[in-house]
Coordinates of N, CA and C in Angstrom, one line a residue:
M1235 N -22.1 -24.6 -0.7 CA -21.8 -24.2 0.6 C -20.9 -23.0 0.5
L1236 N -21.2 -21.9 1.3 CA -20.3 -20.8 1.4 C -19.3 -21.0 2.5
V1237 N -18.1 -20.6 2.2 CA -17.0 -20.8 3.2 C -16.4 -19.4 3.5
D1238 N -16.2 -19.1 4.8 CA -15.6 -17.8 5.2 C -14.3 -18.2 5.9
S1239 N -13.2 -17.7 5.3 CA -11.8 -18.0 5.8 C -11.6 -17.3 7.1
G1240 N -12.3 -16.2 7.4 CA -12.0 -15.5 8.6 C -10.7 -14.6 8.4
R1241 N -10.1 -14.7 7.3 CA -8.8 -14.1 7.1 C -9.0 -12.7 6.3
P1242 N -8.7 -11.6 6.9 CA -8.9 -10.3 6.3 C -8.0 -10.1 5.1
S1243 N -8.5 -9.4 4.1 CA -7.7 -9.1 2.9 C -6.6 -8.1 3.3
A1244 N -5.3 -8.4 3.1 CA -4.2 -7.5 3.4 C -4.3 -6.2 2.6
Q1245 N -4.7 -6.3 1.4 CA -4.9 -5.1 0.6 C -5.9 -4.2 1.1
K1246 N -7.1 -4.8 1.6 CA -8.1 -4.0 2.1 C -7.7 -3.3 3.4
V1247 N -7.0 -4.0 4.3 CA -6.5 -3.4 5.5 C -5.5 -2.3 5.2
A1248 N -4.6 -2.5 4.2 CA -3.7 -1.4 3.9 C -4.4 -0.2 3.3
V1249 N -5.4 -0.5 2.4 CA -6.2 0.6 1.9 C -6.9 1.4 3.0
M1250 N -7.5 0.7 3.9 CA -8.2 1.4 5.0 C -7.2 2.2 5.8
I1251 N -6.1 1.7 6.2 CA -5.1 2.4 7.0 C -4.6 3.7 6.2
L1252 N -4.3 3.5 5.0 CA -3.7 4.6 4.2 C -4.8 5.6 3.9
S1253 N -6.1 5.2 3.7 CA -7.2 6.1 3.4 C -7.4 7.0 4.7
S1254 N -7.2 6.4 5.8 CA -7.5 7.1 7.1 C -6.3 8.0 7.5
S1255 N -5.2 7.8 6.8 CA -3.9 8.6 7.1 C -3.5 9.6 6.1
L1256 N -4.0 9.5 4.9 CA -3.5 10.4 3.8 C -4.7 11.2 3.2
P1257 N -4.4 12.4 2.7 CA -5.4 13.2 2.1 C -5.6 13.0 0.6
V1258 N -5.4 11.7 0.2 CA -5.5 11.4 -1.2 C -6.3 10.1 -1.4
P1259 N -6.9 9.9 -2.5 CA -7.6 8.6 -2.8 C -6.7 7.5 -2.7
V1260 N -7.1 6.3 -2.1 CA -6.3 5.1 -2.1 C -7.2 4.0 -2.5
S1261 N -6.7 3.1 -3.4 CA -7.4 2.0 -3.9 C -6.5 0.9 -4.4
T1262 N -7.0 -0.2 -4.8 CA -6.2 -1.3 -5.4 C -6.1 -1.2 -6.9
E1263 N -6.8 -0.2 -7.5 CA -6.7 -0.1 -8.9 C -6.6 1.4 -9.3
V1264 N -6.0 1.7 -10.5 CA -5.9 3.0 -11.0 C -7.4 3.5 -11.2
P1265 N -7.8 4.6 -10.6 CA -9.2 5.0 -10.9 C -9.4 5.4 -12.3
E1266 N -10.6 5.3 -12.8 CA -11.0 5.7 -14.1 C -10.7 7.2 -14.3
Y1267 N -11.0 8.0 -13.3 CA -10.7 9.4 -13.3 C -9.4 9.5 -12.5
R1268 N -8.3 9.9 -13.1 CA -7.1 10.1 -12.3 C -7.0 11.4 -11.7
H1269 N -7.0 11.4 -10.4 CA -6.8 12.6 -9.6 C -5.3 13.1 -9.8
E1270 N -5.1 14.3 -9.4 CA -3.7 14.8 -9.5 C -2.7 14.0 -8.7
R1271 N -3.2 13.5 -7.5 CA -2.5 12.7 -6.6 C -3.4 11.5 -6.1
F1272 N -2.8 10.3 -6.1 CA -3.5 9.2 -5.6 C -2.5 8.0 -5.3
V1273 N -3.0 7.0 -4.6 CA -2.1 5.9 -4.2 C -2.8 4.6 -4.6
T1274 N -2.1 3.6 -5.2 CA -2.6 2.3 -5.4 C -1.8 1.3 -4.6
V1275 N -2.5 0.2 -4.1 CA -1.9 -0.8 -3.3 C -2.2 -2.1 -3.9
Q1276 N -1.1 -3.0 -4.1 CA -1.3 -4.3 -4.7 C -0.5 -5.3 -4.0
R1277 N -1.2 -6.4 -3.7 CA -0.4 -7.5 -3.0 C 0.4 -8.2 -4.1
I1278 N 1.7 -8.4 -3.8 CA 2.6 -9.0 -4.8 C 3.2 -10.3 -4.3
G1279 N 2.9 -10.7 -3.1 CA 3.5 -11.9 -2.5 C 3.2 -12.1 -1.1
G1280 N 4.0 -13.1 -0.5 CA 3.8 -13.4 0.9 C 3.0 -14.6 1.1
G1281 N 2.6 -14.9 2.3 CA 1.8 -16.1 2.6 C 1.7 -16.3 4.1
M1282 N 0.9 -17.3 4.4 CA 0.6 -17.6 5.8 C 1.9 -18.2 6.5
Q1283 N 2.3 -17.6 7.6 CA 3.5 -18.1 8.3 C 3.1 -19.1 9.3
N1284 N 1.9 -19.0 9.9 CA 1.3 -19.9 10.8 C -0.2 -19.7 10.7
A1285 N -1.0 -20.3 11.7 CA -2.4 -20.2 11.6 C -3.0 -18.8 11.8
V1286 N -2.2 -17.9 12.3 CA -2.7 -16.5 12.5 C -1.9 -15.4 11.9
T1287 N -0.7 -15.7 11.4 CA 0.2 -14.7 10.9 C 0.3 -14.7 9.3
D1288 N -0.1 -13.7 8.7 CA 0.1 -13.6 7.2 C 1.2 -12.6 7.0
R1289 N 2.3 -13.1 6.3 CA 3.4 -12.2 5.9 C 3.0 -11.6 4.5
V1290 N 2.8 -10.3 4.5 CA 2.3 -9.7 3.3 C 3.3 -8.9 2.6
Q1291 N 3.4 -9.0 1.3 CA 4.3 -8.2 0.5 C 3.4 -7.3 -0.4
L1292 N 3.6 -6.0 -0.4 CA 2.8 -5.1 -1.1 C 3.6 -4.1 -2.0
A1293 N 3.1 -3.8 -3.1 CA 3.6 -2.7 -4.0 C 2.7 -1.5 -3.7
I1294 N 3.3 -0.4 -3.3 CA 2.6 0.8 -3.1 C 3.1 1.8 -4.1
Q1295 N 2.1 2.3 -4.9 CA 2.5 3.3 -5.9 C 1.9 4.6 -5.6
G1296 N 2.7 5.6 -5.6 CA 2.3 7.0 -5.4 C 2.3 7.7 -6.8
W1297 N 1.2 8.3 -7.1 CA 1.0 9.0 -8.4 C 0.8 10.5 -8.0
A1298 N 1.5 11.4 -8.7 CA 1.4 12.8 -8.4 C 1.7 13.6 -9.6
E1299 N 1.7 15.0 -9.4 CA 2.0 15.9 -10.5 C 3.5 16.0 -10.8
T1300 N 4.4 15.6 -9.8 CA 5.8 15.7 -10.0 C 6.4 14.4 -9.4
Q1301 N 7.7 14.1 -9.9 CA 8.3 12.9 -9.3 C 8.6 13.1 -7.8
L1302 N 9.0 14.3 -7.4 CA 9.2 14.5 -5.9 C 7.9 14.3 -5.1
A1303 N 6.8 14.7 -5.6 CA 5.5 14.5 -4.9 C 5.1 13.1 -4.9
A1304 N 5.4 12.3 -6.0 CA 5.1 10.9 -6.1 C 5.9 10.1 -5.1
E1305 N 7.2 10.5 -5.0 CA 8.1 9.8 -4.1 C 7.7 10.1 -2.6
Q1306 N 7.3 11.3 -2.3 CA 6.8 11.7 -1.0 C 5.6 10.9 -0.6
L1307 N 4.7 10.7 -1.6 CA 3.5 9.9 -1.3 C 3.9 8.5 -0.8
C1308 N 4.8 7.9 -1.5 CA 5.3 6.5 -1.1 C 5.9 6.6 0.3
L1309 N 6.7 7.6 0.6 CA 7.3 7.7 1.9 C 6.2 7.9 3.0
D1310 N 5.2 8.7 2.7 CA 4.1 8.9 3.6 C 3.3 7.6 3.9
C1311 N 3.1 6.8 2.8 CA 2.5 5.5 3.0 C 3.3 4.6 3.9
E1312 N 4.6 4.6 3.7 CA 5.4 3.7 4.5 C 5.3 4.2 6.0
A1313 N 5.3 5.5 6.2 CA 5.3 6.0 7.6 C 3.9 5.7 8.2
A1314 N 2.8 5.8 7.5 CA 1.5 5.4 8.0 C 1.4 4.0 8.4
L1315 N 1.9 3.1 7.5 CA 1.9 1.7 7.8 C 2.8 1.3 9.0
S1316 N 4.0 1.9 9.0 CA 4.9 1.6 10.1 C 4.3 2.1 11.5
A1317 N 3.6 3.2 11.4 CA 3.0 3.8 12.7 C 2.0 2.9 13.3
M1318 N 1.4 2.0 12.5 CA 0.4 1.1 13.0 C 0.9 -0.2 13.6
V1319 N 2.2 -0.4 13.7 CA 2.8 -1.6 14.3 C 2.3 -1.6 15.8
C1320 N 1.8 -2.8 16.1 CA 1.3 -3.1 17.5 C 0.1 -2.2 17.9
T1321 N -0.6 -1.7 16.9 CA -1.8 -0.9 17.2 C -3.0 -1.6 16.6
P1322 N -4.0 -2.1 17.4 CA -5.2 -2.7 16.8 C -5.9 -1.8 15.9
F1323 N -6.3 -2.4 14.7 CA -7.0 -1.6 13.7 C -8.1 -2.5 13.1
H1324 N -9.3 -2.3 13.4 CA -10.4 -3.1 12.9 C -10.2 -4.6 13.0
G1325 N -9.8 -5.0 14.2 CA -9.6 -6.4 14.5 C -8.3 -7.0 14.0
V1326 N -7.4 -6.2 13.4 CA -6.1 -6.7 12.8 C -5.0 -5.9 13.5
M1327 N -3.9 -6.6 13.7 CA -2.7 -5.9 14.2 C -1.5 -6.2 13.4
I1328 N -0.8 -5.2 12.9 CA 0.4 -5.3 12.2 C 1.5 -5.5 13.3
R1329 N 2.2 -6.6 13.2 CA 3.2 -6.9 14.3 C 4.6 -6.5 13.8
H1330 N 4.8 -6.4 12.5 CA 6.2 -6.1 12.0 C 6.0 -5.4 10.7
F1331 N 6.8 -4.4 10.4 CA 6.8 -3.7 9.2 C 8.2 -3.5 8.7
R1332 N 8.5 -3.6 7.4 CA 9.8 -3.3 6.9 C 9.7 -2.8 5.4
E1333 N 10.5 -1.9 5.1 CA 10.6 -1.4 3.7 C 11.5 -2.5 2.9
A1334 N 11.0 -3.1 1.9 CA 11.7 -4.1 1.1 C 12.5 -3.3 0.1
T1335 N 11.9 -2.3 -0.5 CA 12.6 -1.5 -1.6 C 12.2 -0.1 -1.4
A1336 N 13.1 0.8 -1.2 CA 12.8 2.3 -1.1 C 12.0 2.7 -2.3
P1337 N 11.3 3.8 -2.2 CA 10.6 4.4 -3.3 C 11.5 4.6 -4.5
L1338 N 11.1 4.1 -5.6 CA 11.9 4.2 -6.9 C 11.0 4.8 -8.0
N1339 N 11.6 5.5 -8.9 CA 10.8 6.0 -10.1 C 10.3 4.9 -10.8
F1340 N 9.0 4.9 -11.1 CA 8.3 3.8 -11.8 C 7.4 4.3 -12.9
P1341 N 8.1 4.8 -14.0 CA 7.3 5.5 -15.0 C 6.1 4.8 -15.5
D1342 N 5.0 5.5 -15.8 CA 3.8 5.0 -16.3 C 3.6 5.5 -17.8
E1343 N 3.0 4.7 -18.6 CA 2.8 5.0 -20.0 C 1.9 6.3 -20.2
S1344 N 1.2 6.6 -19.1 CA 0.3 7.8 -19.2 C 1.1 9.1 -19.1
G1345 N 2.4 9.0 -18.6 CA 3.2 10.2 -18.4 C 3.1 10.8 -17.1
Q1346 N 2.1 10.4 -16.3 CA 1.9 10.9 -14.9 C 3.0 10.3 -14.0
P1347 N 3.7 11.2 -13.3 CA 4.8 10.7 -12.5 C 4.3 9.7 -11.5
R1348 N 5.1 8.6 -11.3 CA 4.7 7.5 -10.4 C 6.0 7.0 -9.7
Y1349 N 5.9 6.8 -8.4 CA 7.0 6.1 -7.7 C 6.4 4.8 -7.1
Q1350 N 7.2 3.8 -6.8 CA 6.8 2.6 -6.2 C 7.7 2.2 -5.1
A1351 N 7.1 1.8 -4.0 CA 7.9 1.2 -2.9 C 7.3 -0.2 -2.6
L1352 N 8.2 -1.1 -2.3 CA 7.8 -2.5 -1.9 C 7.9 -2.6 -0.4
V1353 N 6.9 -3.1 0.3 CA 6.9 -3.2 1.7 C 6.4 -4.6 2.1
E1354 N 6.8 -4.9 3.4 CA 6.4 -6.2 3.9 C 5.9 -6.0 5.3
F1355 N 4.8 -6.7 5.7 CA 4.4 -6.6 7.1 C 3.8 -8.0 7.5
D1356 N 3.8 -8.2 8.8 CA 3.1 -9.4 9.4 C 1.8 -8.9 10.1

């Protein structure tokens, strides 16, 4: 028997919002071909607060040609998600947004500059 939870993937919603707001590729994984700039989104925690509210914790990573550009990507992601508070988006509404950790340098073994911000939304 197939079961449908009716619960949308928070990562998918975040990727859709960011993809529609930013001029860079956004996904949940590092692409095989690394663009000069891109964003990855990964759920790192959270859980259902009640029958309809999912408190989501995400790691957002901005990858770019310089550290300043990578940091700015994270800031742009936060702004895009924050701007969606109380705005219906594909049947989902973000009711609350907060920055849990400001964008920080998050070096990658590839040498490509990367910054990471941790965010939370309901």
